Structure formats: structure tokens, C-alpha cells
Coordinates of C-alpha atoms in Angstrom, one line a residue:
Chain A
M1 CA 0.0 0.0 0.0
K2 CA 2.8 2.4 1.0
G3 CA 4.7 1.5 -2.2
L4 CA 1.7 2.2 -4.4
S5 CA 0.9 5.6 -2.8
S6 CA 4.4 6.7 -3.4
Y7 CA 4.0 6.2 -7.1
F8 CA 0.9 8.4 -7.1
F9 CA 3.0 11.3 -6.2
Y10 CA 4.6 11.1 -9.6
L11 CA 1.4 10.9 -11.5
P12 CA 0.9 14.6 -12.0
Y13 CA 4.5 14.8 -13.0
G14 CA 4.1 12.1 -15.5
A15 CA 1.0 13.6 -16.9
C16 CA 2.6 17.0 -17.3
L17 CA 5.7 15.5 -18.9
A18 CA 3.5 13.6 -21.5
F19 CA 1.6 16.8 -22.2
L20 CA 4.7 18.8 -22.7
L21 CA 6.2 16.2 -25.0
L22 CA 3.1 16.1 -27.1
S23 CA 2.7 19.8 -27.3
C24 CA 6.3 20.1 -28.4
N25 CA 5.7 17.6 -31.1
R26 CA 2.6 19.3 -32.3
E27 CA 4.4 22.6 -32.7
N28 CA 7.0 21.0 -35.0
S29 CA 4.9 18.9 -37.2
I30 CA 2.8 20.6 -39.9
E31 CA -0.2 18.3 -39.7
W32 CA -1.5 16.9 -36.5
E33 CA -3.8 14.6 -38.3
R34 CA -2.3 11.9 -40.5
P35 CA -1.7 13.4 -43.9
A36 CA -3.3 11.8 -46.9
D37 CA -1.0 9.3 -48.7
R38 CA 1.0 10.9 -51.5
G39 CA 2.3 9.4 -54.7
E40 CA 5.3 10.6 -56.7
L41 CA 4.6 12.9 -59.5
K42 CA 7.2 13.9 -62.0
I43 CA 6.8 16.7 -64.5
V44 CA 9.1 16.7 -67.4
F45 CA 9.3 19.7 -69.8
Q46 CA 10.2 18.9 -73.4
H47 CA 11.2 22.0 -75.3
V48 CA 10.5 21.7 -79.0
V49 CA 10.0 23.8 -82.2
K50 CA 7.0 22.2 -83.9
D51 CA 8.0 18.6 -83.9
A52 CA 11.7 19.0 -83.6
P53 CA 13.5 19.0 -80.2
L54 CA 14.9 22.4 -79.3
S55 CA 18.6 22.6 -79.5
F56 CA 20.6 25.8 -78.9
G57 CA 22.1 27.1 -82.1
D58 CA 20.1 24.9 -84.5
E59 CA 18.1 26.8 -87.1
Y60 CA 14.3 26.7 -87.1
L61 CA 11.5 28.4 -89.0
N62 CA 8.6 30.3 -87.5
D63 CA 5.1 30.5 -89.0
W64 CA 6.0 33.7 -90.8
G65 CA 8.9 32.0 -92.6
E66 CA 11.5 33.7 -90.5
R67 CA 14.6 31.6 -89.8
Y68 CA 15.9 31.8 -86.2
N69 CA 18.0 30.0 -83.6
V70 CA 17.8 30.2 -79.9
H71 CA 20.5 30.6 -77.2
S72 CA 18.4 31.2 -74.1
F73 CA 15.0 29.9 -73.2
K74 CA 13.6 30.0 -69.6
Y75 CA 10.5 30.6 -67.7
Y76 CA 9.0 30.5 -64.2
I77 CA 6.4 28.0 -63.1
H78 CA 4.6 28.0 -59.8
D79 CA 1.4 27.1 -58.0
I80 CA 1.1 23.6 -59.5
Q81 CA -2.3 22.0 -59.0
L82 CA -4.2 18.9 -60.2
I83 CA -7.9 18.9 -60.9
S84 CA -9.5 15.8 -59.4
A85 CA -12.1 13.7 -61.1
E86 CA -14.6 15.5 -58.9
G87 CA -13.4 18.8 -60.2
D88 CA -11.6 20.0 -57.1
A89 CA -8.3 21.8 -57.4
V90 CA -5.6 20.0 -55.3
S91 CA -2.5 21.8 -54.5
V92 CA 0.7 20.0 -55.5
S93 CA 3.4 22.7 -54.9
S94 CA 3.4 26.4 -54.2
D95 CA 7.2 26.6 -54.8
Y96 CA 8.7 28.5 -57.7
F97 CA 10.7 26.7 -60.4
L98 CA 12.9 28.3 -63.0
V99 CA 12.8 26.0 -66.0
D100 CA 15.8 26.6 -68.1
E101 CA 16.7 24.9 -71.4
G102 CA 20.4 25.5 -70.5
L103 CA 20.1 23.5 -67.3
P104 CA 18.7 20.1 -68.1
A105 CA 18.0 19.2 -64.4
S106 CA 15.7 22.2 -64.2
K107 CA 13.4 20.7 -66.8
Q108 CA 12.3 17.8 -64.4
L109 CA 10.3 18.6 -61.4
E110 CA 10.1 15.8 -58.9
L111 CA 7.0 16.4 -56.8
S112 CA 4.4 14.5 -54.9
A113 CA 0.7 14.7 -54.9
P114 CA -2.2 13.3 -52.9
E115 CA -3.3 9.9 -54.2
G116 CA -6.2 10.1 -56.6
L117 CA -7.6 10.3 -60.1
Y118 CA -7.0 13.5 -61.9
N119 CA -8.4 15.1 -65.1
A120 CA -6.0 18.0 -65.6
I121 CA -3.0 19.9 -64.4
V122 CA -3.0 23.6 -63.7
Y123 CA 0.0 25.9 -63.1
T124 CA 1.0 29.5 -63.3
I125 CA 3.6 30.8 -65.7
G126 CA 5.5 33.7 -64.1
V127 CA 5.8 35.2 -60.7
D128 CA 2.7 36.4 -58.9
S129 CA 2.3 40.1 -58.1
A130 CA 3.0 39.8 -54.4
R131 CA 6.4 38.3 -55.0
N132 CA 7.2 41.2 -57.3
V133 CA 6.8 43.7 -54.6
S134 CA 8.2 42.0 -51.5
G135 CA 11.8 42.9 -51.6
A136 CA 14.8 40.6 -51.6
Q137 CA 14.0 37.0 -52.4
T138 CA 16.0 33.8 -52.5
G139 CA 16.0 30.4 -54.1
A140 CA 14.5 30.3 -57.6
L141 CA 13.6 33.9 -57.2
D142 CA 17.1 35.1 -56.3
P143 CA 17.3 38.4 -58.3
T144 CA 20.8 37.4 -59.5
L145 CA 19.5 34.6 -61.8
G146 CA 19.1 37.1 -64.7
M147 CA 15.3 37.1 -64.4
F148 CA 14.9 40.4 -62.6
W149 CA 14.7 44.0 -63.8
T150 CA 16.7 46.2 -61.4
W151 CA 15.7 49.6 -62.7
N152 CA 11.9 48.9 -62.9
T153 CA 11.4 46.4 -60.1
G154 CA 9.9 43.2 -61.3
Y155 CA 10.6 39.7 -62.5
V156 CA 11.1 38.6 -66.1
M157 CA 8.5 35.9 -66.2
A158 CA 9.9 34.2 -69.3
K159 CA 12.8 34.8 -71.6
L160 CA 13.6 33.8 -75.2
E161 CA 16.7 35.0 -77.0
G162 CA 18.4 34.1 -80.2
H163 CA 19.4 35.3 -83.7
S164 CA 17.5 35.7 -86.9
P165 CA 18.4 37.0 -90.3
A166 CA 15.0 38.7 -90.1
S167 CA 16.0 40.8 -87.1
P168 CA 16.9 44.4 -87.7
G169 CA 18.6 44.5 -84.3
V170 CA 22.3 44.6 -83.5
N171 CA 24.0 41.3 -84.7
Q172 CA 20.6 40.2 -85.9
E173 CA 19.7 39.4 -82.4
F174 CA 16.2 39.1 -81.1
S175 CA 15.5 39.0 -77.4
Y176 CA 12.2 38.7 -75.6
H177 CA 12.2 39.4 -71.9
V178 CA 8.6 39.2 -70.8
G179 CA 7.3 40.6 -67.6
G180 CA 4.9 43.0 -66.0
F181 CA 2.6 42.4 -63.1
K182 CA 0.6 45.7 -63.1
W183 CA -2.6 46.5 -65.0
P184 CA -2.9 46.9 -67.9
Y185 CA 0.3 45.0 -68.7
I186 CA -0.1 41.9 -66.7
T187 CA 1.8 38.9 -68.0
I188 CA 1.0 36.3 -65.3
K189 CA -0.7 33.4 -66.9
Q190 CA -2.4 30.4 -65.5
V191 CA -2.7 27.4 -67.8
M192 CA -4.8 24.2 -67.6
L193 CA -3.7 21.2 -69.6
L194 CA -5.6 18.1 -70.3
P195 CA -4.1 14.7 -70.9
P196 CA -3.7 13.8 -74.6
D197 CA -6.7 11.5 -74.7
T198 CA -8.5 13.5 -72.0
Q199 CA -8.5 10.3 -69.9
A200 CA -8.1 10.6 -66.2
F201 CA -4.6 9.8 -64.8
E202 CA -3.7 8.3 -61.5
V203 CA -1.4 9.3 -58.7
S204 CA -0.7 6.5 -56.3
K205 CA 1.9 5.8 -53.6
K206 CA 2.7 2.5 -55.3
K207 CA 3.6 4.1 -58.7
L208 CA 5.5 7.0 -60.2
S209 CA 3.4 9.1 -62.5
T210 CA 5.2 11.2 -65.1
L211 CA 3.6 14.0 -67.0
N212 CA 5.5 14.9 -70.1
I213 CA 4.7 18.5 -71.0
R214 CA 5.8 19.8 -74.4
A215 CA 6.6 23.5 -74.8
D216 CA 6.7 24.7 -78.4
V217 CA 8.8 27.8 -78.9
N218 CA 7.0 28.7 -82.2
A219 CA 3.9 29.5 -80.1
W220 CA 5.8 32.7 -79.0
F221 CA 5.4 34.1 -82.6
S222 CA 2.0 33.0 -83.5
Y223 CA -0.3 31.2 -81.0
H224 CA -2.8 34.1 -80.7
I225 CA -1.2 37.1 -82.2
P226 CA 1.2 37.4 -85.1
I227 CA 4.6 38.6 -83.8
R228 CA 7.3 38.9 -86.5
I229 CA 10.9 39.1 -85.5
A230 CA 11.4 41.6 -88.4
E231 CA 9.0 44.0 -86.7
N232 CA 9.6 43.2 -83.1
P233 CA 13.1 42.1 -82.4
A234 CA 13.1 43.1 -78.7
S235 CA 11.0 43.3 -75.6
H236 CA 12.8 44.5 -72.5
A237 CA 10.1 46.1 -70.4
P238 CA 6.5 45.6 -69.4
G239 CA 4.2 46.9 -72.1
E240 CA 2.0 46.0 -75.1
L241 CA 4.5 43.7 -76.8
A242 CA 5.3 41.8 -73.6
K243 CA 1.6 41.3 -73.0
K244 CA 1.2 39.9 -76.5
L245 CA 4.2 37.6 -76.2
A246 CA 2.7 36.3 -72.9
D247 CA -0.7 35.8 -74.6
N248 CA 1.2 33.7 -77.2
Y249 CA 3.4 31.6 -74.9
E250 CA 0.5 30.8 -72.7
G251 CA -0.4 28.5 -75.5
M252 CA 3.0 26.8 -75.9
F253 CA 2.3 24.0 -73.5
S254 CA 0.6 20.7 -74.1
V255 CA 0.7 17.3 -72.3
S256 CA 2.4 14.9 -74.8
S257 CA 2.2 11.8 -72.7
I258 CA 1.6 10.4 -69.3
K259 CA 3.4 7.4 -67.9
T260 CA 2.6 5.4 -64.7
E261 CA 5.1 2.8 -63.6
Chain B
M1 CA 5.4 13.3 2.7
R2 CA 5.6 17.0 2.0
Y3 CA 9.1 16.9 0.8
R4 CA 8.1 14.4 -1.9
W5 CA 5.7 16.9 -3.3
T6 CA 8.5 19.4 -3.3
I7 CA 10.8 17.0 -5.2
T8 CA 8.0 16.4 -7.7
L9 CA 7.5 20.1 -8.2
I10 CA 11.2 20.7 -8.7
L11 CA 11.5 17.8 -11.1
F12 CA 8.5 19.1 -13.0
I13 CA 9.9 22.6 -13.3
V14 CA 13.4 21.6 -14.3
T15 CA 12.2 19.0 -16.9
G16 CA 9.6 21.5 -18.2
A17 CA 12.2 24.2 -18.7
V18 CA 14.6 21.8 -20.5
L19 CA 11.8 20.5 -22.7
I20 CA 10.6 24.0 -23.6
N21 CA 14.1 25.0 -24.5
A22 CA 14.6 21.9 -26.6
C23 CA 11.3 22.7 -28.3
K24 CA 12.5 26.2 -29.2
K25 CA 15.8 25.1 -30.6
T26 CA 14.2 23.0 -33.3
G27 CA 12.4 26.1 -34.5
A28 CA 14.0 29.2 -36.0
P29 CA 17.8 29.3 -35.8
V30 CA 18.9 31.3 -32.8
H31 CA 21.0 34.4 -33.6
Q32 CA 23.2 36.1 -31.2
A33 CA 22.4 39.4 -33.0
R34 CA 21.3 42.2 -30.8
P35 CA 18.0 43.8 -31.7
V36 CA 17.8 47.5 -32.3
D37 CA 14.7 49.6 -32.1
F38 CA 13.7 51.6 -35.1
V39 CA 12.6 54.9 -33.7
V40 CA 9.8 56.8 -35.6
P41 CA 10.3 60.5 -34.9
D42 CA 7.5 62.3 -33.2
G43 CA 4.9 63.5 -35.7
F44 CA 6.1 61.2 -38.5
P45 CA 3.6 58.8 -40.1
D46 CA 4.1 55.0 -39.9
P47 CA 7.1 54.0 -42.1
V48 CA 6.4 52.0 -45.2
Y49 CA 9.4 49.7 -44.4
R50 CA 9.0 48.0 -41.0
F51 CA 11.8 45.6 -40.9
E52 CA 9.2 42.8 -40.7
N53 CA 11.2 40.1 -42.5
N54 CA 14.5 41.8 -41.7
P55 CA 14.8 42.3 -38.0
L56 CA 17.0 45.3 -37.3
T57 CA 20.1 44.4 -35.3
E58 CA 23.4 45.9 -34.4
E59 CA 25.2 43.3 -36.4
G60 CA 23.0 43.6 -39.5
F61 CA 23.4 47.4 -39.4
A62 CA 27.2 47.2 -39.0
L63 CA 27.4 44.8 -42.0
G64 CA 25.2 47.0 -44.1
R65 CA 27.3 50.0 -43.2
K66 CA 30.5 48.2 -44.2
L67 CA 29.0 47.2 -47.5
F68 CA 27.7 50.7 -48.2
Y69 CA 31.3 52.1 -47.9
D70 CA 33.0 49.2 -49.6
G71 CA 34.3 49.7 -53.2
R72 CA 34.3 45.9 -53.7
L73 CA 30.7 46.2 -54.5
S74 CA 31.7 47.8 -57.9
K75 CA 33.5 46.3 -60.8
D76 CA 36.8 48.2 -60.5
N77 CA 36.5 48.5 -56.7
N78 CA 36.4 52.3 -57.0
F79 CA 32.7 53.1 -56.6
P80 CA 31.1 52.2 -53.4
C81 CA 27.6 53.5 -52.7
A82 CA 29.3 56.2 -50.6
S83 CA 31.2 57.5 -53.7
C84 CA 27.9 59.0 -54.9
H85 CA 26.1 59.2 -51.5
Q86 CA 28.3 61.4 -49.2
Q87 CA 27.4 61.9 -45.6
F88 CA 28.4 65.6 -45.5
A89 CA 26.0 66.2 -48.4
A90 CA 23.2 64.3 -46.6
F91 CA 24.2 61.3 -48.7
A92 CA 23.7 63.1 -52.1
T93 CA 26.6 63.7 -54.4
F94 CA 28.2 67.0 -53.3
D95 CA 28.2 69.7 -56.0
H96 CA 27.6 67.4 -59.0
P97 CA 24.6 67.7 -61.2
L98 CA 25.2 64.1 -62.3
S99 CA 27.5 61.6 -60.5
H100 CA 30.5 59.7 -61.8
G101 CA 30.3 56.0 -62.1
F102 CA 32.3 53.2 -63.7
N103 CA 34.6 53.9 -66.7
N104 CA 34.2 57.7 -66.5
Q105 CA 30.5 57.6 -67.2
F106 CA 27.9 59.8 -65.7
T107 CA 24.6 58.8 -64.2
K108 CA 21.5 59.8 -66.0
R109 CA 20.1 61.6 -62.9
N110 CA 21.1 63.7 -59.9
A111 CA 21.8 61.5 -56.9
P112 CA 19.2 62.3 -54.2
G113 CA 20.1 62.6 -50.5
L114 CA 19.5 59.4 -48.6
F115 CA 17.4 59.9 -45.4
N116 CA 14.0 58.9 -44.3
M117 CA 14.1 56.2 -47.0
A118 CA 11.9 53.9 -44.8
W119 CA 9.0 56.2 -45.7
L120 CA 9.2 55.8 -49.4
K121 CA 6.7 53.6 -51.3
E122 CA 8.7 53.9 -54.5
M123 CA 12.3 54.9 -55.0
H124 CA 14.3 56.8 -57.7
W125 CA 13.1 59.9 -59.5
D126 CA 10.8 57.8 -61.6
G127 CA 9.6 55.5 -58.8
G128 CA 10.9 52.5 -60.7
I129 CA 12.0 50.7 -57.6
N130 CA 9.0 49.3 -55.6
H131 CA 10.9 48.0 -52.5
I132 CA 13.9 49.3 -50.6
E133 CA 15.5 45.9 -50.3
V134 CA 16.0 45.5 -54.1
Q135 CA 17.1 49.1 -54.7
P136 CA 20.8 48.4 -54.4
L137 CA 20.6 46.0 -57.4
A138 CA 20.0 49.0 -59.6
P139 CA 23.2 50.9 -59.0
I140 CA 25.3 47.7 -58.5
T141 CA 24.4 46.3 -62.0
A142 CA 24.1 49.6 -63.9
P143 CA 27.0 49.8 -66.4
N144 CA 27.4 53.5 -65.7
E145 CA 27.4 53.2 -62.0
M146 CA 29.0 50.2 -60.2
A147 CA 28.9 47.9 -63.3
E148 CA 29.2 44.8 -61.2
D149 CA 27.5 41.4 -61.0
I150 CA 26.2 40.2 -57.6
G151 CA 27.8 36.8 -58.2
N152 CA 31.2 38.5 -58.5
I153 CA 30.7 40.5 -55.4
I154 CA 29.7 37.5 -53.4
A155 CA 32.9 35.8 -54.6
K156 CA 35.0 38.8 -53.5
L157 CA 33.4 39.0 -50.1
E158 CA 33.8 35.2 -49.5
Q159 CA 37.6 35.8 -49.7
D160 CA 37.4 38.0 -46.7
G161 CA 37.3 36.4 -43.3
T162 CA 36.0 39.6 -41.7
Y163 CA 32.9 39.5 -43.9
R164 CA 32.3 35.8 -43.3
E165 CA 32.4 36.6 -39.6
M166 CA 30.1 39.6 -40.0
F167 CA 27.6 37.6 -42.0
R168 CA 27.7 34.9 -39.3
Q169 CA 27.1 37.5 -36.6
A170 CA 24.2 39.0 -38.5
F171 CA 22.5 36.0 -39.9
G172 CA 23.6 33.0 -37.9
D173 CA 26.1 31.4 -40.3
E174 CA 28.8 32.4 -42.8
E175 CA 26.8 31.9 -45.9
I176 CA 26.8 35.0 -48.2
T177 CA 23.8 35.3 -50.5
S178 CA 22.4 38.1 -52.5
Q179 CA 19.4 38.2 -50.1
R180 CA 21.5 38.6 -47.0
M181 CA 23.6 41.3 -48.7
L182 CA 20.5 43.2 -49.7
L183 CA 18.9 42.8 -46.2
A184 CA 22.0 44.2 -44.5
L185 CA 22.3 47.1 -46.9
T186 CA 18.7 47.9 -46.2
Q187 CA 19.3 47.9 -42.5
F188 CA 21.8 50.6 -43.0
V189 CA 20.0 52.7 -45.6
A190 CA 16.6 52.5 -43.8
S191 CA 18.2 53.6 -40.6
L192 CA 19.3 56.9 -42.1
V193 CA 16.6 59.0 -40.3
S194 CA 16.9 62.8 -40.4
A195 CA 14.5 64.6 -38.0
D196 CA 16.6 66.8 -35.9
S197 CA 16.8 70.1 -37.8
K198 CA 16.1 73.5 -36.4
Y199 CA 12.6 73.1 -37.9
D200 CA 12.1 70.0 -35.8
R201 CA 13.3 71.6 -32.7
V202 CA 11.0 74.6 -33.3
K203 CA 8.1 72.1 -33.7
K204 CA 9.0 70.6 -30.4
G205 CA 9.2 74.0 -28.7
L206 CA 13.0 73.7 -28.2
A207 CA 13.9 76.5 -30.5
V208 CA 12.3 79.5 -32.2
F209 CA 12.4 80.7 -35.8
N210 CA 13.8 84.2 -36.4
V211 CA 11.6 86.7 -38.2
S212 CA 12.7 85.8 -41.7
E213 CA 12.5 82.0 -41.1
Q214 CA 9.0 82.5 -39.7
E215 CA 7.9 84.5 -42.7
G216 CA 9.5 81.9 -45.0
Y217 CA 7.6 79.1 -43.2
R218 CA 4.4 81.0 -43.8
I219 CA 5.0 81.4 -47.5
F220 CA 6.1 77.8 -47.7
Q221 CA 2.9 76.5 -46.1
A222 CA 0.9 78.6 -48.5
K223 CA 2.7 77.9 -51.8
C224 CA 4.8 74.8 -51.5
A225 CA 3.4 72.4 -48.9
S226 CA 0.8 71.0 -51.1
C227 CA 3.5 68.9 -52.7
H228 CA 6.4 69.2 -50.3
T229 CA 4.2 68.2 -47.4
E230 CA 5.4 68.1 -43.8
P231 CA 6.8 66.3 -42.0
L232 CA 8.6 64.4 -44.8
F233 CA 8.5 67.5 -47.0
T234 CA 7.2 65.3 -49.9
D235 CA 3.8 63.9 -50.5
L236 CA 5.6 61.0 -52.3
S237 CA 3.7 61.7 -55.6
F238 CA 5.0 62.2 -59.1
R239 CA 4.5 65.5 -60.8
N240 CA 5.5 67.6 -63.8
T241 CA 6.7 70.9 -62.5
G242 CA 7.4 72.3 -65.9
L243 CA 11.1 71.4 -66.3
E244 CA 11.6 71.3 -70.0
L245 CA 12.7 68.0 -71.5
N246 CA 16.5 67.7 -71.4
T247 CA 17.0 66.8 -75.0
Y248 CA 20.4 65.3 -74.3
L249 CA 19.2 62.9 -71.6
M250 CA 15.7 62.4 -73.1
D251 CA 14.4 61.5 -69.7
Y252 CA 10.6 61.2 -69.5
G253 CA 10.5 60.2 -65.8
R254 CA 7.6 58.3 -64.5
M255 CA 6.4 57.4 -68.0
E256 CA 9.4 55.2 -68.5
I257 CA 8.1 53.0 -65.8
T258 CA 4.3 53.1 -66.4
N259 CA 4.3 53.5 -70.3
N260 CA 1.4 55.9 -69.6
P261 CA 1.6 59.1 -71.6
A262 CA -0.2 60.9 -68.8
D263 CA 3.0 60.3 -66.7
S264 CA 5.3 62.0 -69.2
L265 CA 7.8 64.3 -67.5
K266 CA 6.6 63.5 -64.1
F267 CA 9.2 63.0 -61.4
K268 CA 9.1 62.2 -57.7
V269 CA 8.5 65.2 -55.4
P270 CA 11.8 65.2 -53.5
S271 CA 12.0 65.8 -49.8
L272 CA 13.3 69.3 -49.0
R273 CA 14.9 68.2 -45.7
N274 CA 18.7 69.0 -45.8
V275 CA 18.0 70.8 -49.1
A276 CA 20.8 73.3 -48.5
L277 CA 23.3 70.4 -48.7
T278 CA 22.0 68.4 -51.6
G279 CA 22.5 70.8 -54.6
P280 CA 22.6 71.0 -57.5
Y281 CA 18.8 70.6 -57.8
G282 CA 16.2 69.0 -60.0
H283 CA 16.2 65.4 -61.4
D284 CA 19.1 66.2 -63.7
G285 CA 20.8 68.7 -61.4
R286 CA 20.0 71.6 -63.8
F287 CA 19.6 74.2 -61.0
T288 CA 23.0 75.1 -59.5
G289 CA 21.7 77.0 -56.5
L290 CA 18.7 77.0 -54.3
S291 CA 17.5 80.4 -55.5
Q292 CA 17.5 79.1 -59.1
A293 CA 15.4 76.0 -58.0
I294 CA 12.9 78.3 -56.3
N295 CA 12.9 80.9 -59.1
H296 CA 11.9 78.2 -61.5
Y297 CA 8.4 78.2 -60.0
A298 CA 8.0 81.9 -60.6
E299 CA 9.7 82.3 -63.9
G300 CA 10.6 79.0 -65.6
V301 CA 7.6 76.8 -65.6
A302 CA 7.2 75.4 -69.1
P303 CA 3.7 74.6 -70.3
S304 CA 3.0 71.0 -71.4
A305 CA 0.1 68.5 -71.5
T306 CA 1.1 66.9 -68.2
L307 CA 2.1 70.0 -66.3
D308 CA 0.7 70.0 -62.7
P309 CA -2.6 71.9 -62.6
A310 CA -1.3 73.8 -59.5
L311 CA 1.4 75.3 -61.7
T312 CA -0.5 76.5 -64.8
N313 CA 0.4 80.0 -63.9
G314 CA 3.6 79.2 -62.1
I315 CA 3.9 80.3 -58.4
P316 CA 4.3 84.1 -58.3
L317 CA 7.2 84.9 -55.9
D318 CA 9.1 88.2 -55.6
D319 CA 12.7 88.5 -54.6
V320 CA 11.9 89.1 -51.0
E321 CA 9.6 86.0 -50.8
T322 CA 12.4 83.9 -52.4
F323 CA 14.8 85.2 -49.8
Y324 CA 12.4 84.3 -46.9
L325 CA 11.8 80.9 -48.4
R326 CA 15.5 80.2 -48.6
E327 CA 15.9 81.3 -45.0
F328 CA 13.2 78.8 -44.0
L329 CA 14.7 76.0 -46.1
F330 CA 18.0 76.4 -44.4
T331 CA 16.3 75.5 -41.1
L332 CA 15.7 72.0 -42.6
T333 CA 19.4 71.2 -42.4
D334 CA 20.1 68.5 -39.8
S335 CA 23.6 68.8 -38.6
S336 CA 23.4 66.0 -36.1
F337 CA 22.4 63.7 -39.0
I338 CA 25.4 64.6 -41.2
G339 CA 27.7 64.5 -38.1
N340 CA 26.3 61.2 -36.8
K341 CA 29.3 58.9 -36.4
R342 CA 27.1 55.8 -36.6
F343 CA 26.5 56.6 -40.3
A344 CA 30.1 57.5 -41.1
A345 CA 32.6 55.2 -42.8
P346 CA 33.5 52.3 -40.4
E347 CA 37.1 52.5 -39.2

């Protein structure tokens, strides 16, 4: 009896200890409840010109018969979501990714998404307006990555540079730095892409799902609005031309295939 | 019996304290940096920049100050921020309409004084910079200013043990990133507060204007304060005050940022604090002296489509009024600011 009662004295102590330990844990973990199972999702960007793979320095033809080559091609992607079979948007990642033809690793995004059946993928091309006005950033948004205007604060959302005999510019260069987050020159674009056969695709923890997304450079010149290098060899500030280029490149993406393995 | 309870209690407190501490350590990294209060002068509005994501500390400020005075932030190591922003000129470029930068080139505009920067929504004469933290990127990368690349600067600073140690003290470890550099510079630049001129002391009842200053203040309030609004002496707007287009520089001001023809030839209303020290005047430094800058309103206002409506007929001023205005503007000089050792080049 005496032995037992002496243990009772430590009861409140034990209870408090347990409570403290738990509350400590709770503070550090993001989700208190068990998170939904996630499966691996890989997004692979394939840069092409019509049906040919993009290769720096090779010559291509746009829809206006202008010959051109490319030496720089990059764009920001963020706020990646999947649309479930029920039509709900499910967030996959709110990170920023700078996809750069010059850095092969940047063309593959290794992500994870909640398990389920999905009908479409949605993401934003560019950098949202809040991030354009919040000062010094880091990571993919580090202003030293060559995607930031220093004299007129703001990110370059997408960049395409090359040479073309059609260009009246210096050294026959053409260079499109597209940005602008303020009305009326907003260039932030959200796209929704459906699978090729519009069949639902699956994300499961037992499999790796890969979405191959094709980006066709020729769309920059002609998807919605005709833009000829001969007339418009350069865009280096927010404005009418940048807006038209964004309206065009918004259409450059399509899902070419989906693999689950 | 009772002493068992005491032991339990002590055990409980000690374990609790240990646990709570352990809990904290797994959160944000603990810096040793010493916090500094950013003091908003009496009568000033809330600052735009509040150090929210950039806590002001002694160590962060010291690092920013060293960077501000360090030539290594420029390509040939000759043009620190301080080469164009000199403390004795309230951090404007003394006696230069335009400033010298890399390779004997001139800047396109007159370097403004740097003080009360934490209250600006937009920086530069055209308001092109929307956040103080990213402002340094403009001079650092401009080919006619410092002409340098941040990557190179980081490489130069990494060579220097003093810097590595200062980054560690300010940010917790030795890593040097563009973000940390910009945050530190901002700690220094945003701390440049000027609010101790004779005018401020008069407002606090610690001094009195003489007769000419008093008369100047009256004229100022009637004719100038609509744009040069107290206590910052700017309403932070962009306006065309009828300075004719400089056909050599072809500077259209605000329109270069907004693309909007309605903004053609509009420039930021500059603060007039310390104005006696920041000459020459105007966005391109076209007015050598203060009298010329003031006379412009009476005699030089050029008509144009975007001219500020308040200036359609200029601002009539006779010589006596101009004299009184100058006397008043001299009371805006803050000698404790330009003499403040905290803002001077580090030893």
C-alpha cells in the first residue's frame, strides 16, 4: 500500500511530462492529423519547335517563314495543382521553379501529390504580383538569376533569346524578356492542360506518374497574335509587346504523354 | 510526505524548462544578433518599411554600413555606394549635377540625398523601384554606376574572413547570399533617419524661428506644402513641375516605368529636408543653387500637357519672398544627421 501511494506522487509529474512532449511535437509537425497518402509525380518539360526538339544554335522556321535560332529559353512555373475527377483543385506545390533549357535538371520537377484520379494539371507561368513587390527573395527567385529587372522592379516571367536574319537588331539578335505584373500590362498566366486522350490519370503511392509536357517555342510568334521578328526584335520592359508575347506563350504547353510505372 | 511533493514540483519545473528549450531550438535558428529599435520620430507617419522580414540588429546594421562604404561592390573597386552618396551632403553627391560611375561615365540623374528612406513607397526619381531591399541592385548592376555582378561581389566577399564573420554574426552562419547582402544594406539605408533640424526643434518647442524664417515658413505653407508636405517634405507623388525635356538625356521620368503618356515628364517630389546640402537641384541637377530652383516656380515653368494643374500660372514669388523661403529651407538642415558617427565610414 505504501509503495503504491508513493507512485501516485509522480502521477501529475508524468502527466505533465507527457503533455509537454506532445505539445512540443505538435508545434513542430505541420499536420496533427495523419496526412493523406501521397504518390510521386514527375513533370518533365520537353522543349520543341513544332516537332523537332529544341537545341541551342540549331536553325528553325517560325510560322512567318523567319529563320531563327535560340541561345536562351527559360520561364518561371509555380502554383502547380491537379484537378481531381470530382473537379476540385488539389495543390501540389506552391514553390517557384525556374525551368531553363540551359540547365537540363531544371526541366524535371520531382514532386508528390495526394493519391487520386485526376483530369487536368494547372499551373501559373510567371511570378505572382505579391512576390514582385516583396523585396529581396532567394532560391529560384534570387534576383541574380538574370530574371529580374533592377531599374523597374519586377521579375522577367519568361525569356527567349536568339538570332534571326530577319532581325533588324544589333548582330541580328532578337530578345524577348517578358514581364509585367501591373494592370494593364499583366503577363502572369495560368494554364490548364488536359491529358492527350482526356483520360483521367492516377497518382498512387505505389507508382511513379510522369507527365511529359511539351513547350513549343514557335507559339511565341503565333499562338494568338502574329509577332514577327522583323517588326519586333526586342521586348525589354513591361508593355504592349510583352503582353502579346505572354498571350502567345501561354499556348505553348501541351501534355504529350503520361506514364505510370 | 511534504518533501516528496517538493521534489515532484522541482523535477517538474526543471524538466519543463529543459523541454521547452529543446522545443525552441528546433524552430528558427537562434542568432546572437542584438536587436535595435527603429525609432519613428514624433509626428512622422508610420514608415512603409517596417523591418518585418529583416529584424534590425546591431550586427546587421554594421554589416550594411561596411557594405555601403566598400568599393568591392563595384567592378573596379572604386565606386562604393558612398562615392555618390556622401554623408556631408546628406548622402547626395556633393556639388555634382550628375554623379561619376564606372569607366568615367555619368549617371542619368542627380543623386538624391538618402534619409527617411523607410517612408518611401517607391524609390528613384521615376519611382521604378518598388521596394527598398531591391534598390541596391539598380546601382550595382548599372553599367554607368558600379557595373558589377552580384555573383562576383559574393565571390569577392567570400575571400574576406572579416565579412564571413560579420555575416555569421548578423544571420547565424557564414553563408553569403544576395538576399543577405540586400537585407544588410537595407538595415543601414533604412536607418538613415533625419528629423533633428532646427525646424524639428521649433516644432518641439525647443527653438524659435527668427523673423525671416517665420515669414519663410508662412510662405512655404501657402505655396509649397501641397507637394512638399510636412513632416517628410514630400507627398511622395510624381508630378511635372514644368522642367523642359532635357534633349540630351531624353528623360521622360515616370512614363518610362508606367508606359502611360499621362505620366510623361513627371518626377518624384523630392523631400526638402537637408536641401541646403543636396545641390545642384532637379532630377538632372540643372539648377545650380537653391535660389534658381525656387525661381523656377516663378519664372521657368514650361507649359505642357502633363504640367501639374497647380502650376499652370507658375507660383508668383518676388525676390523678398524667395529670400524668406531660402531662410526657411536652411532650417531644414540636420547637422546632427550629417555628423552622426554611426552613419560614417567604419574605421
